[in-house]
Coordinates of C-alpha atoms in Angstrom, one line a residue:
M1 CA 98.0 142.2 102.7
N2 CA 95.9 140.7 105.4
T3 CA 96.9 137.7 107.4
S4 CA 95.3 134.3 106.6
Y5 CA 94.7 132.5 109.9
I6 CA 94.1 128.8 110.2
I7 CA 91.3 128.2 112.7
D8 CA 91.2 124.4 112.5
A9 CA 91.9 121.4 110.3
V10 CA 90.2 118.0 110.3
R11 CA 90.3 114.9 108.2
T12 CA 88.8 111.5 107.8
P13 CA 90.9 108.4 108.2
R14 CA 92.3 107.1 105.0
G15 CA 90.7 103.9 103.7
R16 CA 92.3 101.5 101.2
G17 CA 91.4 102.7 97.8
K18 CA 90.3 99.5 96.2
A19 CA 86.7 98.8 95.2
G20 CA 85.0 96.5 97.6
K21 CA 88.1 96.1 99.8
G22 CA 88.5 99.3 101.7
A23 CA 86.3 100.3 104.6
L24 CA 85.3 103.5 102.8
S25 CA 84.8 102.0 99.3
N26 CA 81.0 102.1 99.7
V27 CA 81.0 105.7 100.8
H28 CA 80.0 108.4 98.3
P29 CA 82.8 110.9 97.9
Q30 CA 80.3 113.7 98.6
E31 CA 79.7 112.1 101.9
L32 CA 83.4 111.9 102.7
F33 CA 83.8 115.7 102.2
A34 CA 80.5 116.4 103.9
T35 CA 81.9 114.6 107.0
V36 CA 84.7 117.1 107.4
L37 CA 82.4 120.0 106.6
R38 CA 80.1 119.1 109.4
E39 CA 82.9 118.5 111.8
L40 CA 84.6 121.9 111.2
V41 CA 81.4 123.7 112.2
R42 CA 80.6 121.3 115.0
R43 CA 84.0 121.8 116.8
N44 CA 84.5 125.5 116.1
A45 CA 82.8 128.8 116.9
V46 CA 82.1 129.5 113.2
T47 CA 78.7 129.3 111.5
A48 CA 78.2 127.8 108.1
Q49 CA 76.1 130.8 107.1
A50 CA 79.2 133.1 107.4
I51 CA 81.4 131.0 105.1
D52 CA 82.3 133.0 102.0
D53 CA 83.3 130.0 99.9
V54 CA 84.2 126.4 100.0
I55 CA 87.1 125.4 97.7
V56 CA 87.7 121.7 97.1
G57 CA 90.5 119.8 95.3
C58 CA 89.6 116.6 93.5
V59 CA 91.6 114.9 90.7
S60 CA 89.3 112.4 89.0
Q61 CA 86.3 114.6 88.4
V62 CA 84.1 112.1 86.8
N63 CA 80.9 110.2 87.6
E64 CA 80.3 110.5 91.4
Q65 CA 83.2 112.9 91.7
G66 CA 81.9 115.1 88.8
A67 CA 79.1 117.7 88.8
N68 CA 81.0 120.1 91.0
L69 CA 81.6 117.8 93.9
A70 CA 82.2 120.7 96.3
R71 CA 78.8 122.3 95.8
N72 CA 77.0 119.0 96.2
A73 CA 79.0 118.2 99.4
V74 CA 78.0 121.6 100.8
L75 CA 74.4 120.8 100.2
H76 CA 74.7 117.3 101.5
A77 CA 76.4 118.5 104.7
G78 CA 73.4 120.6 105.5
Y79 CA 75.1 124.0 105.0
P80 CA 72.8 126.9 104.0
I81 CA 72.1 127.0 100.3
E82 CA 73.7 130.5 100.2
V83 CA 77.2 129.0 100.7
P84 CA 78.9 128.7 97.3
A85 CA 81.5 126.0 96.4
T86 CA 83.9 125.2 93.6
T87 CA 86.0 122.2 92.7
L88 CA 89.6 122.4 91.3
N89 CA 92.2 120.1 89.9
R90 CA 96.0 120.5 90.2
F91 CA 96.5 116.8 90.2
C92 CA 98.1 115.6 93.5
G93 CA 98.5 119.2 94.7
S94 CA 94.8 119.9 94.5
G95 CA 94.0 119.8 98.2
I96 CA 96.8 122.1 99.2
Q97 CA 96.1 124.4 96.2
A98 CA 92.6 124.8 97.5
V99 CA 94.0 125.9 100.8
N100 CA 96.4 128.3 99.1
F101 CA 93.6 129.8 97.0
A102 CA 91.5 130.3 100.1
A103 CA 94.5 131.9 101.9
M104 CA 94.9 134.3 98.9
G105 CA 91.2 135.2 99.0
V106 CA 91.5 136.1 102.7
A107 CA 94.8 137.9 102.3
S108 CA 93.4 140.0 99.5
G109 CA 90.5 141.2 101.7
A110 CA 87.9 139.6 99.3
M111 CA 86.9 137.0 101.9
D112 CA 86.7 136.7 105.7
L113 CA 85.9 133.0 106.2
V114 CA 86.7 130.1 103.8
V115 CA 86.7 126.4 104.0
A116 CA 89.3 124.6 101.8
G117 CA 90.5 121.1 101.3
G118 CA 90.2 118.1 99.1
V119 CA 88.7 114.6 98.7
E120 CA 89.3 111.5 96.6
S121 CA 87.6 108.1 96.5
M122 CA 90.1 106.1 94.5
S123 CA 88.0 103.0 95.1
R124 CA 85.0 104.6 93.3
A125 CA 86.8 106.8 90.8
P126 CA 90.1 104.9 90.1
M127 CA 93.2 106.8 88.9
G128 CA 92.7 107.6 85.2
A129 CA 88.9 107.3 85.4
D130 CA 88.6 110.7 83.8
G131 CA 90.3 109.4 80.6
G132 CA 92.9 111.0 78.4
G133 CA 96.0 109.8 80.3
Q134 CA 98.6 112.2 81.5
D135 CA 98.4 114.6 78.5
G136 CA 94.7 114.3 77.5
G137 CA 95.6 112.3 74.4
N138 CA 97.0 115.3 72.5
E139 CA 99.3 114.0 69.8
A140 CA 100.6 117.5 69.0
L141 CA 101.6 118.0 72.6
R142 CA 103.4 114.6 72.6
E143 CA 105.6 115.8 69.8
R144 CA 107.0 118.4 72.3
F145 CA 106.7 116.5 75.6
F146 CA 105.9 112.8 75.6
Q147 CA 104.9 112.5 79.2
V148 CA 105.5 109.1 80.7
P149 CA 103.5 107.5 83.6
Q150 CA 104.5 108.8 87.0
G151 CA 106.0 105.5 88.1
I152 CA 108.5 105.7 85.1
S153 CA 109.2 109.3 86.2
A154 CA 110.0 108.2 89.7
D155 CA 112.3 105.5 88.4
L156 CA 113.9 108.1 86.2
I157 CA 114.6 110.3 89.2
A158 CA 116.2 107.3 90.9
S159 CA 118.3 106.7 87.7
V160 CA 119.5 110.3 87.4
E161 CA 120.4 110.5 91.1
G162 CA 121.8 107.0 91.4
Y163 CA 119.4 105.8 94.1
T164 CA 119.5 102.1 94.9
R165 CA 116.7 99.8 95.8
E166 CA 118.0 99.7 99.4
Q167 CA 117.8 103.5 99.6
V168 CA 114.2 103.8 98.5
D169 CA 113.2 100.8 100.6
A170 CA 114.7 102.6 103.6
V171 CA 112.4 105.6 103.0
A172 CA 109.5 103.2 102.9
L173 CA 110.5 101.4 106.1
R174 CA 110.9 104.7 107.9
S175 CA 107.4 105.8 106.8
Q176 CA 105.9 102.6 108.1
K177 CA 107.7 102.8 111.4
N178 CA 106.9 106.5 111.9
A179 CA 103.2 106.0 111.1
A180 CA 103.0 103.0 113.5
R181 CA 104.5 105.1 116.3
A182 CA 102.2 108.0 115.5
I183 CA 99.1 105.7 115.7
E184 CA 100.3 104.0 118.9
E185 CA 100.8 107.4 120.5
N186 CA 97.5 108.8 119.2
R187 CA 99.3 111.7 117.3
F188 CA 96.5 111.8 114.7
A189 CA 93.6 111.9 117.2
K190 CA 93.1 115.7 117.2
S191 CA 92.3 116.0 113.5
L192 CA 90.6 112.7 112.9
V193 CA 86.8 112.4 112.5
S194 CA 85.3 109.0 112.1
V195 CA 83.3 108.2 109.0
I196 CA 79.7 107.1 109.8
D197 CA 77.4 105.1 107.5
P198 CA 74.6 107.6 106.7
L199 CA 72.0 104.9 106.8
T200 CA 73.0 102.6 109.6
K201 CA 74.8 105.3 111.7
K202 CA 77.5 102.8 112.4
I203 CA 81.2 103.8 112.4
L204 CA 82.8 102.6 109.2
L205 CA 86.4 103.8 109.9
E206 CA 88.0 105.6 112.8
R207 CA 91.7 105.2 112.0
D208 CA 93.9 104.9 109.0
E209 CA 93.5 101.6 107.3
S210 CA 96.7 101.0 105.3
P211 CA 99.7 101.2 107.6
R212 CA 101.6 97.9 108.2
A213 CA 103.5 98.1 111.5
D214 CA 105.1 94.7 110.8
T215 CA 106.9 95.9 107.7
T216 CA 110.6 94.8 107.5
A217 CA 113.5 95.6 105.2
E218 CA 113.6 91.9 104.2
G219 CA 109.9 92.0 103.2
L220 CA 110.3 95.1 101.2
A221 CA 113.3 93.7 99.4
K222 CA 111.2 90.7 98.1
L223 CA 108.7 92.9 96.3
D224 CA 108.8 93.1 92.5
A225 CA 109.6 96.3 90.6
A226 CA 106.2 97.8 89.9
F227 CA 107.0 99.6 86.7
L228 CA 109.4 97.3 84.9
K229 CA 106.9 95.8 82.5
L230 CA 105.3 99.3 82.0
G231 CA 108.7 100.7 81.0
A232 CA 109.0 98.0 78.3
M233 CA 105.6 98.8 76.8
P234 CA 105.9 100.2 73.1
V235 CA 104.1 103.5 73.0
G236 CA 106.0 105.9 70.7
P237 CA 105.2 106.5 67.0
N238 CA 108.1 104.3 66.0
G239 CA 107.6 101.7 68.7
E240 CA 109.6 103.4 71.4
T241 CA 109.0 102.1 74.9
Y242 CA 108.3 104.3 77.9
D243 CA 111.8 103.7 79.1
A244 CA 113.2 104.8 75.8
V245 CA 111.2 107.9 75.8
A246 CA 112.5 108.8 79.3
L247 CA 116.1 108.0 78.3
A248 CA 115.9 110.1 75.2
A249 CA 115.1 113.1 77.4
Y250 CA 118.0 112.3 79.7
P251 CA 120.8 110.9 77.5
S252 CA 123.3 111.0 80.3
V253 CA 121.4 108.1 81.9
K254 CA 122.3 104.7 80.4
A255 CA 119.4 102.7 81.8
I256 CA 116.3 103.1 83.9
R257 CA 116.7 101.7 87.4
H258 CA 113.3 100.2 88.2
V259 CA 113.5 100.5 92.0
H260 CA 110.0 101.5 92.9
T261 CA 107.6 98.8 94.2
A262 CA 104.2 98.7 95.8
G263 CA 106.0 98.9 99.1
N264 CA 107.9 102.2 98.5
S265 CA 105.3 104.0 96.5
S266 CA 102.1 105.7 97.8
G267 CA 99.1 103.5 98.4
L268 CA 95.7 104.1 96.8
A269 CA 93.3 105.6 99.3
D270 CA 89.9 107.1 100.0
G271 CA 89.7 110.1 102.2
A272 CA 89.1 113.8 102.7
G273 CA 90.6 116.8 104.6
A274 CA 89.5 120.4 105.2
V275 CA 90.9 123.6 106.7
V276 CA 88.9 126.7 107.8
L277 CA 90.7 130.0 107.3
A278 CA 89.7 133.4 108.6
S279 CA 90.8 137.0 108.3
E280 CA 92.1 139.0 111.2
K281 CA 88.9 141.0 111.1
Y282 CA 86.7 137.9 111.5
V283 CA 89.0 136.5 114.2
K284 CA 88.7 139.7 116.3
E285 CA 85.0 140.2 115.7
H286 CA 84.1 136.6 116.8
G287 CA 86.7 136.1 119.5
L288 CA 88.4 133.2 117.8
K289 CA 91.8 131.7 118.7
P290 CA 93.7 130.7 115.5
R291 CA 96.0 127.8 115.6
A292 CA 98.3 129.0 112.9
R293 CA 98.8 131.4 110.0
I294 CA 99.9 131.0 106.4
R295 CA 103.4 132.4 106.0
S296 CA 103.6 131.8 102.2
A297 CA 102.4 129.7 99.3
A298 CA 104.0 128.9 96.0
S299 CA 103.5 126.8 92.9
V300 CA 106.0 126.1 90.1
G301 CA 106.2 124.3 86.8
S302 CA 109.0 121.8 86.2
E303 CA 110.2 119.5 83.4
P304 CA 107.3 117.4 82.5
I305 CA 109.0 114.1 81.6
I306 CA 110.9 113.6 84.8
M307 CA 107.8 115.3 86.2
L308 CA 108.1 114.8 89.9
T309 CA 111.0 117.2 90.8
G310 CA 108.8 120.2 91.6
P311 CA 109.0 120.1 95.4
E312 CA 112.5 121.5 95.5
P313 CA 111.9 124.7 93.4
A314 CA 108.4 125.2 95.0
S315 CA 109.9 125.0 98.5
K316 CA 112.6 127.4 97.6
K317 CA 110.1 129.9 96.2
A318 CA 107.9 129.6 99.3
L319 CA 110.9 130.1 101.5
R320 CA 111.9 133.2 99.5
L321 CA 108.5 134.7 99.7
A322 CA 108.4 134.2 103.5
G323 CA 112.0 135.6 103.9
M324 CA 113.0 132.2 105.4
S325 CA 115.7 129.6 104.9
V326 CA 115.6 125.8 105.1
K327 CA 117.0 125.9 108.6
D328 CA 114.0 128.1 109.7
I329 CA 111.6 125.2 109.1
D330 CA 111.0 122.9 112.0
L331 CA 109.0 120.2 110.3
W332 CA 108.7 119.1 106.6
E333 CA 105.9 117.2 105.0
I334 CA 107.2 116.0 101.7
N335 CA 104.4 113.9 100.1
E336 CA 105.6 110.4 99.6
A337 CA 104.2 109.8 96.2
F338 CA 107.3 107.8 95.6
A339 CA 110.3 107.3 97.8
A340 CA 112.8 108.8 95.3
V341 CA 110.8 112.1 95.5
V342 CA 111.4 112.4 99.2
L343 CA 115.1 111.4 98.9
Q344 CA 115.8 113.9 96.1
T345 CA 114.0 116.8 97.8
T346 CA 115.6 116.2 101.2
E347 CA 119.1 115.9 99.7
R348 CA 118.9 118.9 97.3
L349 CA 117.5 121.2 99.9
G350 CA 119.9 120.0 102.6
I351 CA 117.1 119.1 105.0
D352 CA 117.8 117.2 108.2
P353 CA 116.0 113.9 107.5
D354 CA 114.8 113.8 111.1
R355 CA 112.6 116.7 110.4
V356 CA 110.9 115.1 107.4
N357 CA 107.6 113.1 107.6
V358 CA 108.1 112.4 111.3
N359 CA 104.6 110.7 111.5
G360 CA 105.0 108.7 108.3
G361 CA 103.6 109.6 104.9
A362 CA 101.7 108.4 101.9
I363 CA 103.8 105.2 101.5
A364 CA 102.4 104.0 104.8
L365 CA 99.1 105.9 105.2
G366 CA 97.9 106.2 101.6
H367 CA 97.5 109.0 99.1
P368 CA 93.9 110.0 98.3
L369 CA 95.0 112.3 95.5
G370 CA 92.9 115.4 95.9
G371 CA 92.6 115.1 99.6
T372 CA 96.3 114.6 100.6
G373 CA 97.5 118.2 100.6
A374 CA 94.9 119.4 103.2
I375 CA 95.5 116.2 105.2
L376 CA 99.2 116.9 105.3
L377 CA 98.7 120.5 106.5
G378 CA 96.6 119.3 109.4
T379 CA 99.1 116.6 110.3
A380 CA 101.9 119.2 110.3
L381 CA 99.9 121.6 112.5
D382 CA 99.0 118.8 115.0
E383 CA 102.7 117.8 115.2
L384 CA 103.8 121.4 115.7
E385 CA 101.5 121.7 118.7
R386 CA 102.4 118.3 120.1
S387 CA 106.2 118.8 119.8
D388 CA 106.1 122.5 120.7
K389 CA 107.6 123.7 117.4
T390 CA 106.7 126.7 115.3
T391 CA 107.1 126.3 111.5
A392 CA 106.2 123.6 108.9
L393 CA 106.5 123.4 105.2
I394 CA 104.2 121.2 103.2
T395 CA 105.3 120.3 99.6
M396 CA 104.1 117.9 96.9
C397 CA 105.1 116.8 93.5
I398 CA 102.5 117.1 90.8
G399 CA 101.7 115.3 87.5
G400 CA 102.6 117.1 84.3
G401 CA 105.7 118.6 85.9
Q402 CA 104.6 121.0 88.8
G403 CA 105.3 121.5 92.4
I404 CA 103.6 123.2 95.3
A405 CA 104.5 124.3 98.8
T406 CA 102.9 126.1 101.7
I407 CA 104.5 127.4 104.9
I408 CA 102.5 127.6 108.1
E409 CA 103.5 129.2 111.4
R410 CA 101.9 127.9 114.6
L411 CA 100.5 130.6 116.9
R412 CA 101.1 130.1 120.7

């Protein structure tokens, strides 16, 4: 197998994903991804004409995010019409899955130069805009697996593991403090590209919009449980609530601990990220200096009711494929969809917490669903270079019970 080299990674800032309230809420999602497409070519010695494919993750593929967003973003970015593009959906893992598929294409020898990443405008295509809920409305499937909303799944993890409100709030506080420090020290500057209004040419956003540096433990403790009312909603054929459905699948749990709030769950966001990958042949022929290489990539399925436990087995699979152990990883990016996911993954894998999300995560910075995976990879790579470290593992939980992980190795 050939080596898949990472030439560069860029991202937009993350705007608040609420219609009319975020700085990017008036930006078409095609424009968001076109922004990173243009920047990758501008700052690197690669030509758009040479790109074999563009692979883009996006979750809510409806309306402005429908019609093969990837292809339209390529055209909008001014790339040659000969450059193909495709859009994929692996829920929250879509952006990193796009990178993994691109790496596979390069490693197989089928491609030499690929751009991969993801985008989501949650202010313009809100979560659930594609309809059908978590399971597509399939009543026959519900007889086998009645999937509950992800917030209930996160609270179920907390209930199974015995996590307290104080523990999950501590994850959130650390995310905010780490993000604030990263912004203060310009740790994100290398990958960031400002979003420009295509009509006025004015800068709309040049730094992440959601972090709250003034967050305190006391403030977090005052927030209401976000999924308490949802858990009491009757949804089953016999009037069972979401909480009852979750408890039926995990009878050892006596009650659902509703510990997640708006403060310790990921924020809605708009944003995009992209990575350019190249083969060894392309690197040599064009005199490029790669920043890193893909060591391994893995996806797994996991139990679909608790749903969000996939990062642990996905990380183990990626480590096994790379011939590595947990101790061989210098930095971990565990997507902060919910605080309990980070806690469980860190504990079960025996990871040193000081190696996890050192520049904050989605709780502080936001989670533009399809874009987050590619953004996390770029963040990890920047931090490896800044801190003079070598390896990073990026992992994410995924709706429907899946997990994904990618290991990268910095090149010196």
